[in-house]
PDB file of C-alpha atoms in Angstrom:
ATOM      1  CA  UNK A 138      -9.545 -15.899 -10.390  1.00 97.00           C
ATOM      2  CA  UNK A 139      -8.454 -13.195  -7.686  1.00 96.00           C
ATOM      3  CA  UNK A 140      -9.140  -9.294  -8.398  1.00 98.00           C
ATOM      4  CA  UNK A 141      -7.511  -6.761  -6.183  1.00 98.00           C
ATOM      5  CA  UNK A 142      -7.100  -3.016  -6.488  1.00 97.00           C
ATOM      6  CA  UNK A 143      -3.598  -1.198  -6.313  1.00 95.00           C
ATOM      7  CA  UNK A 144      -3.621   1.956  -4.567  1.00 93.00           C
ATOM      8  CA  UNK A 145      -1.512   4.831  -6.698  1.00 89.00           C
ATOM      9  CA  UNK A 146      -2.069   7.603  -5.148  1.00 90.00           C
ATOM     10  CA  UNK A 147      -1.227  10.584  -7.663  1.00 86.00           C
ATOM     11  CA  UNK A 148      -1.678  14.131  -6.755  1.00 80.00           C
ATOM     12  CA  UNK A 149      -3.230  16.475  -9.628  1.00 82.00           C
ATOM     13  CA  UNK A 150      -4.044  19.636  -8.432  1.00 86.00           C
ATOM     14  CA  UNK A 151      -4.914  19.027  -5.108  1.00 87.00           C
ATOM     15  CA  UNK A 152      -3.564  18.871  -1.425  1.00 89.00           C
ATOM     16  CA  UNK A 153      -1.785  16.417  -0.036  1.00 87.00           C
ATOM     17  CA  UNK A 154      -4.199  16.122   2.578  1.00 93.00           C
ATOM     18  CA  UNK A 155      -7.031  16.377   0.455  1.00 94.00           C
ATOM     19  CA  UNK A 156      -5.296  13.107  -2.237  1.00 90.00           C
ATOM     20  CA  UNK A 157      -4.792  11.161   0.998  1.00 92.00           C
ATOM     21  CA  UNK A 158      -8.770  11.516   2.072  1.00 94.00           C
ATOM     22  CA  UNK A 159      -9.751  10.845  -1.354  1.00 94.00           C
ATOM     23  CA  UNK A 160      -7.883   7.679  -2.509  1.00 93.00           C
ATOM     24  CA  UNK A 161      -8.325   6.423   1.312  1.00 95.00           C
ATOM     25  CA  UNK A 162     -11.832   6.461   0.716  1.00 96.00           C
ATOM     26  CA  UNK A 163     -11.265   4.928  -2.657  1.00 95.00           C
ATOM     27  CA  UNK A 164     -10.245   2.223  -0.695  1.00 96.00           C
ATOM     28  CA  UNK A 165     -12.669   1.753   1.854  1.00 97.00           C
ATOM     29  CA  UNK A 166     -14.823   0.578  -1.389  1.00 98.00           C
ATOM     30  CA  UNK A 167     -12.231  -2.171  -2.190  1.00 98.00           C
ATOM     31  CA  UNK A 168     -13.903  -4.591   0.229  1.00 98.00           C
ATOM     32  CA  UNK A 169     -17.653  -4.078   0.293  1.00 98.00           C
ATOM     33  CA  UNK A 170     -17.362  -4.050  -3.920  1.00 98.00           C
ATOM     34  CA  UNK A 171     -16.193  -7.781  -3.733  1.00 98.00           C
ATOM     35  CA  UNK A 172     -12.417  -7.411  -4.668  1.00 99.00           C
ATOM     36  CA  UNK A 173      -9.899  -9.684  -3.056  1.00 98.00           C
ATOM     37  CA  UNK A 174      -7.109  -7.422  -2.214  1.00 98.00           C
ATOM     38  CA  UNK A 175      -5.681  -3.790  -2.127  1.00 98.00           C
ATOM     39  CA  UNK A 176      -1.885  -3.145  -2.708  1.00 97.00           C
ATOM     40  CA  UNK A 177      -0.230  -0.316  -1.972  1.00 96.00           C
ATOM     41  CA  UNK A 178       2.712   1.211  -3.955  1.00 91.00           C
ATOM     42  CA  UNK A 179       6.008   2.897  -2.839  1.00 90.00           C
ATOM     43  CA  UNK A 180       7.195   5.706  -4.681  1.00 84.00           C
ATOM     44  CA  UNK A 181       9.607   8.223  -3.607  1.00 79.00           C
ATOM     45  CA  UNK A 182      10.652  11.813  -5.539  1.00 75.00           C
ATOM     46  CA  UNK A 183       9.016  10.866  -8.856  1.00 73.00           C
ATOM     47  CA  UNK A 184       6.184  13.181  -9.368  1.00 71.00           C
ATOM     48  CA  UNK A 185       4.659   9.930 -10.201  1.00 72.00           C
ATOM     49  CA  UNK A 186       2.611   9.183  -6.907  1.00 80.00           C
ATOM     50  CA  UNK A 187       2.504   9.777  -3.473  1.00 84.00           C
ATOM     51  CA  UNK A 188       3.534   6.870  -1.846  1.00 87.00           C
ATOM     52  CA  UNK A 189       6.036   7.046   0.501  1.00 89.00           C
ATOM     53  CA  UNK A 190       5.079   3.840   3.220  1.00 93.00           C
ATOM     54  CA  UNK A 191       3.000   1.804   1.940  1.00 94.00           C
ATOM     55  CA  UNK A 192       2.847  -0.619   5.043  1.00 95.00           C
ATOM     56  CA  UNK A 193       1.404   2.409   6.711  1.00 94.00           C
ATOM     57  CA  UNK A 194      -1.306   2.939   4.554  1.00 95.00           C
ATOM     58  CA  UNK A 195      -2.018  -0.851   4.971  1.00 97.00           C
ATOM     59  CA  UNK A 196      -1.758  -0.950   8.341  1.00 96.00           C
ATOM     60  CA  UNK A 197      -4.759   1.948   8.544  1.00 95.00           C
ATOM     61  CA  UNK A 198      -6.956  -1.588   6.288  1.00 95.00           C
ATOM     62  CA  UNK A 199      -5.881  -4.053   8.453  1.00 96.00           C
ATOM     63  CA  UNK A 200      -8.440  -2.097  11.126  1.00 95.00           C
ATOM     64  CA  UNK A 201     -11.199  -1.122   8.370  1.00 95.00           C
ATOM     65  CA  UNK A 202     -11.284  -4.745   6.685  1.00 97.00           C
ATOM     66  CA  UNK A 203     -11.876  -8.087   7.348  1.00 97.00           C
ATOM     67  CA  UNK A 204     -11.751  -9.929   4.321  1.00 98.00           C
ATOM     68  CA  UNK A 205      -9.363  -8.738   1.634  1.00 98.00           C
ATOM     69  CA  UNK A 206      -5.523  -9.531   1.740  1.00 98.00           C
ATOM     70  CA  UNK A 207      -4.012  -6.835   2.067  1.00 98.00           C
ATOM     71  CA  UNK A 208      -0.143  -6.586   0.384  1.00 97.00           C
ATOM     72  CA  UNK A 209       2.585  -4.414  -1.311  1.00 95.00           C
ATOM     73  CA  UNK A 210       3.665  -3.515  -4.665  1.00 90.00           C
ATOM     74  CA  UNK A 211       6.299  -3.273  -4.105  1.00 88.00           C
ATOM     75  CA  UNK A 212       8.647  -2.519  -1.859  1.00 94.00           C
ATOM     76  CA  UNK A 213      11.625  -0.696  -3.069  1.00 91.00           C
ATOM     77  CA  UNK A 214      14.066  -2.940  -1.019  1.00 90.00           C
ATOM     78  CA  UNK A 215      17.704  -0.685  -1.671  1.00 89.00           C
ATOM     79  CA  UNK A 216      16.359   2.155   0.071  1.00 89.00           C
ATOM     80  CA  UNK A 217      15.583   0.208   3.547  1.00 93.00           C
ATOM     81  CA  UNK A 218      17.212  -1.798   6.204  1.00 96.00           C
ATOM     82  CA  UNK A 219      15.894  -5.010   5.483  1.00 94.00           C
ATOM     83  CA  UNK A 220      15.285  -5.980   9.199  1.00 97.00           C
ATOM     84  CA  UNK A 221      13.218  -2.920   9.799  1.00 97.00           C
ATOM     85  CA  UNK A 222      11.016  -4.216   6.757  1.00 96.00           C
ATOM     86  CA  UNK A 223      10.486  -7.265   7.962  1.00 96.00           C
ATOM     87  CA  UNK A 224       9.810  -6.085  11.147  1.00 97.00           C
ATOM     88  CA  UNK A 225       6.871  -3.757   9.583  1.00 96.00           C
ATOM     89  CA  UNK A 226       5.893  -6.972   7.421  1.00 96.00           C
ATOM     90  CA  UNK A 227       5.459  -8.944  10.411  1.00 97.00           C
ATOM     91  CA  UNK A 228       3.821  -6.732  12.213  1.00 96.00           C
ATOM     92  CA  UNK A 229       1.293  -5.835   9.746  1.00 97.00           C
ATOM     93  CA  UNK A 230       0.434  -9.421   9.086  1.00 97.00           C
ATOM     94  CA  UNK A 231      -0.154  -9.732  12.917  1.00 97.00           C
ATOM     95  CA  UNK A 232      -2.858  -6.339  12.732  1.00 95.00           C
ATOM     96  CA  UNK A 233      -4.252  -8.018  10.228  1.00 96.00           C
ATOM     97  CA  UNK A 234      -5.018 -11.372  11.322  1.00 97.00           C
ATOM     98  CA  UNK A 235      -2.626 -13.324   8.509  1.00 98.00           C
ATOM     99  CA  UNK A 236      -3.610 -11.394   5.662  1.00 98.00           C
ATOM    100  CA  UNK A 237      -0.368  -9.682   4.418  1.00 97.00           C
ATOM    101  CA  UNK A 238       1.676 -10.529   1.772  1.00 94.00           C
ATOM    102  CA  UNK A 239       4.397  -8.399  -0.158  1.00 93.00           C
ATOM    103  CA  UNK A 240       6.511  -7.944  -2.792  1.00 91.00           C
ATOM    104  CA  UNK A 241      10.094  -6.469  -2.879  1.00 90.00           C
ATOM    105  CA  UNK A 242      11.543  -4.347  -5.554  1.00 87.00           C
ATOM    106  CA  UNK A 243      14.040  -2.117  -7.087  1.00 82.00           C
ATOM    107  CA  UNK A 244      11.658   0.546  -7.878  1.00 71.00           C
ATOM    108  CA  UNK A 245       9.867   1.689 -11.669  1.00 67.00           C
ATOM    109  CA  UNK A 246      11.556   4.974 -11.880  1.00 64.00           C
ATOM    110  CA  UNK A 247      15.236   5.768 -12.855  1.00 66.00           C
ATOM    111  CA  UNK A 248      15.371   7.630  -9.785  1.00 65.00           C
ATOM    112  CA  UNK A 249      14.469   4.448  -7.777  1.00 62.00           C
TER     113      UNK A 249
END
């Protein structure tokens, strides 16, 4: 069995600035604590969570880790030009050394 860690970054009281810090150095735990991956969500306008590129944030893990796939969950796939995605994807997976995989979606919110 494989047990990752999804990154939902959600904003309660707090900078933006100050979320980002904190559930980036949430993160930086995945690896050393034994998990085997960290996904990050995409989330736009919801109030839900913070997540508006999650191949950025990813791309910040493919220099701190060595170990742990790294991946989406999800993508929401109407709201981009799919080249450009794959593009990202591609280039991610190269940063990382082969370690990327995603998933594509419609989104979780009505709004998505």
């Amino acid at each position: 069995m494989r047990v990752g860690v999804a990154l939902n970054i959600l904003s309660v009281n707090k900078s933006d600035a100050e979320t980002f810090r904190e559930h980036l150095a949430l993160a930086d735990l995945v690896e050393p604590l034994g998990f085997d991956s960290l996904r990050a969500l995409e989330h736009h306008f919801t109030g839900y969570a913070m997540s508006p590129d999650p191949t950025q944030i990813l791309t910040v893990f493919a220099g701190r880790t060595k170990r742990i796939q790294l991946g989406t969950a999800v993508i929401v796939l109407p709201w981009h030009d799919p080249i450009r995605v794959a593009e990202e994807i591609a280039l991610l997976d190269i940063l990382c050394g082969g370690r990327c995989d995603f998933g594509f979606g419609r989104g979780a919110a009505s709004v998505e």
